[in-house]
């Protein structure tokens, strides 16, 4: 599938990025509506934590899907949205972490230090967020110019490490159906496989 003038007009439209941005905020709007309508169950605070964590990982995996989709479908305009979707992953990840610090432990540093030593799912989650932080901080064009394209691309490979840590965090937490982190792991595995095959083909070309 190749780029066509019609599809190009859609990707390059001045309305495309605002539309994608609003779509990325839709899960948060739906969460607020469910909260307002008391539709989050008995323990709605825990539901909020799981919901924001879920969407952080979904957006992170989606951002990693952009490049393979661009190559496989021939839709180069998709690359315009990768950075924005990655930033949404960090945003939802920060909301997820904020819930822990503010609601779960109420900024109690003693509990936080203890969790960092004994709760492996917490360690994995904080690692995922820590790996995403420099990506968010260097997501603007000036950072690309300052670092240089190659170094910037090398740094942003940390997104795969963040996704791995996120999947492990989800699996170790054990508060969702077992198949959910397995699905996420399968998506990540497919992305890593594609990247490996593409790298080998580039070296053999």
mmCIF file of C-alpha atoms in Angstrom:
data_model
loop_
_atom_site.group_PDB
_atom_site.id
_atom_site.type_symbol
_atom_site.label_atom_id
_atom_site.label_comp_id
_atom_site.label_asym_id
_atom_site.label_seq_id
_atom_site.Cartn_x
_atom_site.Cartn_y
_atom_site.Cartn_z
ATOM 1 C CA UNK A 1 0.000 0.000 0.000
ATOM 2 C CA UNK A 2 1.550 3.294 -1.114
ATOM 3 C CA UNK A 3 0.909 6.899 -0.245
ATOM 4 C CA UNK A 4 -1.809 8.477 -2.356
ATOM 5 C CA UNK A 5 -2.572 12.193 -2.708
ATOM 6 C CA UNK A 6 -5.843 11.718 -0.815
ATOM 7 C CA UNK A 7 -4.214 9.876 2.092
ATOM 8 C CA UNK A 8 -1.330 12.341 2.138
ATOM 9 C CA UNK A 9 -3.784 15.198 2.470
ATOM 10 C CA UNK A 10 -5.298 13.486 5.517
ATOM 11 C CA UNK A 11 -1.950 12.879 7.280
ATOM 12 C CA UNK A 12 -0.631 16.353 6.455
ATOM 13 C CA UNK A 13 -3.841 18.204 7.211
ATOM 14 C CA UNK A 14 -3.543 20.912 9.847
ATOM 15 C CA UNK A 15 -6.431 19.217 11.647
ATOM 16 C CA UNK A 16 -4.752 15.798 11.825
ATOM 17 C CA UNK A 17 -2.517 16.418 14.835
ATOM 18 C CA UNK A 18 -5.198 18.168 16.926
ATOM 19 C CA UNK A 19 -7.593 15.319 16.097
ATOM 20 C CA UNK A 20 -5.082 12.675 17.210
ATOM 21 C CA UNK A 21 -4.322 14.691 20.355
ATOM 22 C CA UNK A 22 -8.016 14.796 21.268
ATOM 23 C CA UNK A 23 -8.347 11.070 20.586
ATOM 24 C CA UNK A 24 -5.456 10.435 22.964
ATOM 25 C CA UNK A 25 -7.259 12.400 25.670
ATOM 26 C CA UNK A 26 -10.505 10.500 25.115
ATOM 27 C CA UNK A 27 -9.634 7.729 27.642
ATOM 28 C CA UNK A 28 -9.136 10.399 30.313
ATOM 29 C CA UNK A 29 -12.457 12.038 29.465
ATOM 30 C CA UNK A 30 -14.230 8.673 29.624
ATOM 31 C CA UNK A 31 -12.581 7.967 32.980
ATOM 32 C CA UNK A 32 -13.807 11.296 34.337
ATOM 33 C CA UNK A 33 -17.339 10.563 33.118
ATOM 34 C CA UNK A 34 -17.298 7.096 34.695
ATOM 35 C CA UNK A 35 -16.061 8.633 37.955
ATOM 36 C CA UNK A 36 -18.828 11.247 37.859
ATOM 37 C CA UNK A 37 -21.464 8.563 37.208
ATOM 38 C CA UNK A 38 -20.091 6.218 39.902
ATOM 39 C CA UNK A 39 -19.334 3.504 37.339
ATOM 40 C CA UNK A 40 -15.849 2.548 38.543
ATOM 41 C CA UNK A 41 -16.876 -0.135 41.001
ATOM 42 C CA UNK A 42 -16.469 -0.396 44.752
ATOM 43 C CA UNK A 43 -12.766 0.513 44.822
ATOM 44 C CA UNK A 44 -12.739 3.245 42.234
ATOM 45 C CA UNK A 45 -9.311 4.564 43.257
ATOM 46 C CA UNK A 46 -7.745 1.214 42.393
ATOM 47 C CA UNK A 47 -9.683 1.215 39.126
ATOM 48 C CA UNK A 48 -8.176 4.616 38.284
ATOM 49 C CA UNK A 49 -4.675 3.285 38.978
ATOM 50 C CA UNK A 50 -5.125 0.258 36.735
ATOM 51 C CA UNK A 51 -6.836 2.300 34.019
ATOM 52 C CA UNK A 52 -4.092 4.923 33.737
ATOM 53 C CA UNK A 53 -1.370 2.258 33.821
ATOM 54 C CA UNK A 54 -3.123 0.310 31.092
ATOM 55 C CA UNK A 55 -3.330 3.302 28.812
ATOM 56 C CA UNK A 56 0.273 4.293 29.458
ATOM 57 C CA UNK A 57 1.413 0.901 28.181
ATOM 58 C CA UNK A 58 -1.054 0.920 25.289
ATOM 59 C CA UNK A 59 0.130 4.304 24.048
ATOM 60 C CA UNK A 60 3.768 3.275 24.452
ATOM 61 C CA UNK A 61 3.230 0.149 22.357
ATOM 62 C CA UNK A 62 1.207 2.134 19.827
ATOM 63 C CA UNK A 63 4.039 4.649 19.454
ATOM 64 C CA UNK A 64 6.417 1.752 18.749
ATOM 65 C CA UNK A 65 4.010 0.429 16.105
ATOM 66 C CA UNK A 66 4.142 3.644 14.073
ATOM 67 C CA UNK A 67 7.436 2.982 12.277
ATOM 68 C CA UNK A 68 6.615 -0.634 11.268
ATOM 69 C CA UNK A 69 3.170 0.459 10.068
ATOM 70 C CA UNK A 70 4.705 3.325 8.106
ATOM 71 C CA UNK A 71 7.074 0.945 6.346
ATOM 72 C CA UNK A 72 4.650 -1.925 5.800
ATOM 73 C CA UNK A 73 1.750 0.230 4.612
ATOM 74 C CA UNK A 74 3.828 2.837 2.830
ATOM 75 C CA UNK A 75 2.099 5.576 4.820
ATOM 76 C CA UNK A 76 4.959 7.938 5.594
ATOM 77 C CA UNK A 77 2.639 10.558 7.040
ATOM 78 C CA UNK A 78 2.031 8.373 10.096
ATOM 79 C CA UNK A 79 5.433 9.384 11.462
ATOM 80 C CA UNK A 80 3.978 12.807 12.338
ATOM 81 C CA UNK A 81 2.046 11.259 15.211
ATOM 82 C CA UNK A 82 4.701 9.032 16.793
ATOM 83 C CA UNK A 83 6.152 11.671 19.078
ATOM 84 C CA UNK A 84 2.751 12.861 20.250
ATOM 85 C CA UNK A 85 1.583 9.346 21.072
ATOM 86 C CA UNK A 86 4.830 8.675 22.932
ATOM 87 C CA UNK A 87 4.275 11.800 25.020
ATOM 88 C CA UNK A 88 0.771 10.595 25.815
ATOM 89 C CA UNK A 89 2.290 7.339 27.091
ATOM 90 C CA UNK A 90 4.509 9.340 29.455
ATOM 91 C CA UNK A 91 1.567 11.523 30.511
ATOM 92 C CA UNK A 92 -0.604 8.545 31.449
ATOM 93 C CA UNK A 93 2.404 6.904 33.099
ATOM 94 C CA UNK A 94 2.880 10.007 35.254
ATOM 95 C CA UNK A 95 -0.799 9.922 36.226
ATOM 96 C CA UNK A 96 -0.377 6.260 37.175
ATOM 97 C CA UNK A 97 2.700 7.027 39.297
ATOM 98 C CA UNK A 98 1.062 10.099 40.837
ATOM 99 C CA UNK A 99 -1.802 7.918 42.037
ATOM 100 C CA UNK A 100 0.684 5.681 43.858
ATOM 101 C CA UNK A 101 2.619 8.536 45.478
ATOM 102 C CA UNK A 102 -0.387 10.686 46.356
ATOM 103 C CA UNK A 103 -3.165 8.185 47.100
ATOM 104 C CA UNK A 104 -1.523 4.867 47.946
ATOM 105 C CA UNK A 105 1.411 5.969 50.130
ATOM 106 C CA UNK A 106 0.645 9.699 50.595
ATOM 107 C CA UNK A 107 4.264 10.687 49.867
ATOM 108 C CA UNK A 108 5.584 8.557 52.745
ATOM 109 C CA UNK A 109 9.271 8.181 51.848
ATOM 110 C CA UNK A 110 9.767 5.264 54.231
ATOM 111 C CA UNK A 111 7.100 3.218 52.435
ATOM 112 C CA UNK A 112 8.485 4.258 49.048
ATOM 113 C CA UNK A 113 12.006 3.144 50.000
ATOM 114 C CA UNK A 114 10.624 -0.153 51.288
ATOM 115 C CA UNK A 115 8.646 -0.740 48.095
ATOM 116 C CA UNK A 116 11.777 -0.041 46.050
ATOM 117 C CA UNK A 117 13.535 -2.890 47.832
ATOM 118 C CA UNK A 118 10.863 -5.582 48.203
ATOM 119 C CA UNK A 119 8.120 -4.995 45.617
ATOM 120 C CA UNK A 120 9.470 -6.099 42.273
ATOM 121 C CA UNK A 121 6.420 -4.894 40.310
ATOM 122 C CA UNK A 122 6.968 -1.405 41.746
ATOM 123 C CA UNK A 123 10.638 -1.479 40.754
ATOM 124 C CA UNK A 124 9.701 -2.492 37.194
ATOM 125 C CA UNK A 125 7.080 0.251 36.984
ATOM 126 C CA UNK A 126 9.449 2.956 38.202
ATOM 127 C CA UNK A 127 12.086 1.711 35.762
ATOM 128 C CA UNK A 128 9.608 2.040 32.888
ATOM 129 C CA UNK A 129 8.766 5.610 33.894
ATOM 130 C CA UNK A 130 12.439 6.497 34.398
ATOM 131 C CA UNK A 131 13.278 5.229 30.911
ATOM 132 C CA UNK A 132 10.442 7.257 29.392
ATOM 133 C CA UNK A 133 11.464 10.485 31.145
ATOM 134 C CA UNK A 134 14.518 11.310 28.960
ATOM 135 C CA UNK A 135 12.485 10.448 25.866
ATOM 136 C CA UNK A 136 9.807 12.954 26.844
ATOM 137 C CA UNK A 137 12.460 15.551 27.736
ATOM 138 C CA UNK A 138 14.073 15.241 24.281
ATOM 139 C CA UNK A 139 10.893 14.957 22.239
ATOM 140 C CA UNK A 140 11.175 18.414 20.664
ATOM 141 C CA UNK A 141 12.990 19.348 17.452
ATOM 142 C CA UNK A 142 15.640 21.446 19.198
ATOM 143 C CA UNK A 143 16.777 18.356 21.123
ATOM 144 C CA UNK A 144 17.274 16.471 17.850
ATOM 145 C CA UNK A 145 19.434 19.299 16.496
ATOM 146 C CA UNK A 146 21.401 19.602 19.742
ATOM 147 C CA UNK A 147 22.057 15.869 20.140
ATOM 148 C CA UNK A 148 22.398 14.994 16.478
ATOM 149 C CA UNK A 149 20.134 12.563 14.684
ATOM 150 C CA UNK A 150 22.114 9.388 15.429
ATOM 151 C CA UNK A 151 22.516 10.019 19.151
ATOM 152 C CA UNK A 152 18.875 11.057 19.410
ATOM 153 C CA UNK A 153 17.739 7.852 17.712
ATOM 154 C CA UNK A 154 20.017 5.789 19.953
ATOM 155 C CA UNK A 155 18.555 7.410 23.065
ATOM 156 C CA UNK A 156 15.007 6.832 21.884
ATOM 157 C CA UNK A 157 15.584 3.115 21.611
ATOM 158 C CA UNK A 158 15.034 3.225 25.370
ATOM 159 C CA UNK A 159 11.350 3.115 24.465
ATOM 160 C CA UNK A 160 11.716 -0.628 23.940
ATOM 161 C CA UNK A 161 13.278 -1.007 27.381
ATOM 162 C CA UNK A 162 10.450 1.030 28.878
ATOM 163 C CA UNK A 163 7.895 -1.195 27.147
ATOM 164 C CA UNK A 164 9.613 -4.337 28.449
ATOM 165 C CA UNK A 165 9.638 -2.949 31.988
ATOM 166 C CA UNK A 166 5.980 -1.943 31.611
ATOM 167 C CA UNK A 167 4.924 -5.428 30.521
ATOM 168 C CA UNK A 168 6.891 -6.985 33.400
ATOM 169 C CA UNK A 169 5.332 -4.497 35.845
ATOM 170 C CA UNK A 170 1.875 -5.434 34.587
ATOM 171 C CA UNK A 171 2.601 -9.165 34.825
ATOM 172 C CA UNK A 172 4.141 -9.048 38.307
ATOM 173 C CA UNK A 173 1.393 -6.847 39.706
ATOM 174 C CA UNK A 174 -1.079 -9.665 39.112
ATOM 175 C CA UNK A 175 -4.238 -7.541 39.440
ATOM 176 C CA UNK A 176 -5.532 -8.222 35.937
ATOM 177 C CA UNK A 177 -6.420 -11.318 33.979
ATOM 178 C CA UNK A 178 -3.268 -13.247 33.097
ATOM 179 C CA UNK A 179 -3.953 -12.957 29.376
ATOM 180 C CA UNK A 180 -3.808 -9.146 29.425
ATOM 181 C CA UNK A 181 -0.047 -8.821 30.056
ATOM 182 C CA UNK A 182 0.482 -11.794 27.742
ATOM 183 C CA UNK A 183 -1.263 -9.898 24.930
ATOM 184 C CA UNK A 184 0.925 -6.861 25.600
ATOM 185 C CA UNK A 185 3.990 -9.094 25.646
ATOM 186 C CA UNK A 186 3.007 -10.644 22.311
ATOM 187 C CA UNK A 187 2.682 -7.198 20.718
ATOM 188 C CA UNK A 188 6.073 -6.179 22.091
ATOM 189 C CA UNK A 189 7.600 -9.466 20.949
ATOM 190 C CA UNK A 190 6.262 -8.927 17.426
ATOM 191 C CA UNK A 191 7.727 -5.409 17.389
ATOM 192 C CA UNK A 192 11.135 -6.660 18.530
ATOM 193 C CA UNK A 193 11.036 -9.445 15.945
ATOM 194 C CA UNK A 194 10.199 -6.974 13.190
ATOM 195 C CA UNK A 195 13.002 -4.673 14.297
ATOM 196 C CA UNK A 196 15.474 -7.566 14.329
ATOM 197 C CA UNK A 197 14.466 -8.799 10.872
ATOM 198 C CA UNK A 198 14.597 -5.267 9.461
ATOM 199 C CA UNK A 199 18.071 -4.723 10.937
ATOM 200 C CA UNK A 200 19.360 -7.987 9.433
ATOM 201 C CA UNK A 201 17.901 -7.160 6.018
ATOM 202 C CA UNK A 202 19.488 -3.712 6.095
ATOM 203 C CA UNK A 203 22.897 -5.216 6.882
ATOM 204 C CA UNK A 204 22.554 -7.793 4.101
ATOM 205 C CA UNK A 205 21.395 -5.284 1.482
#
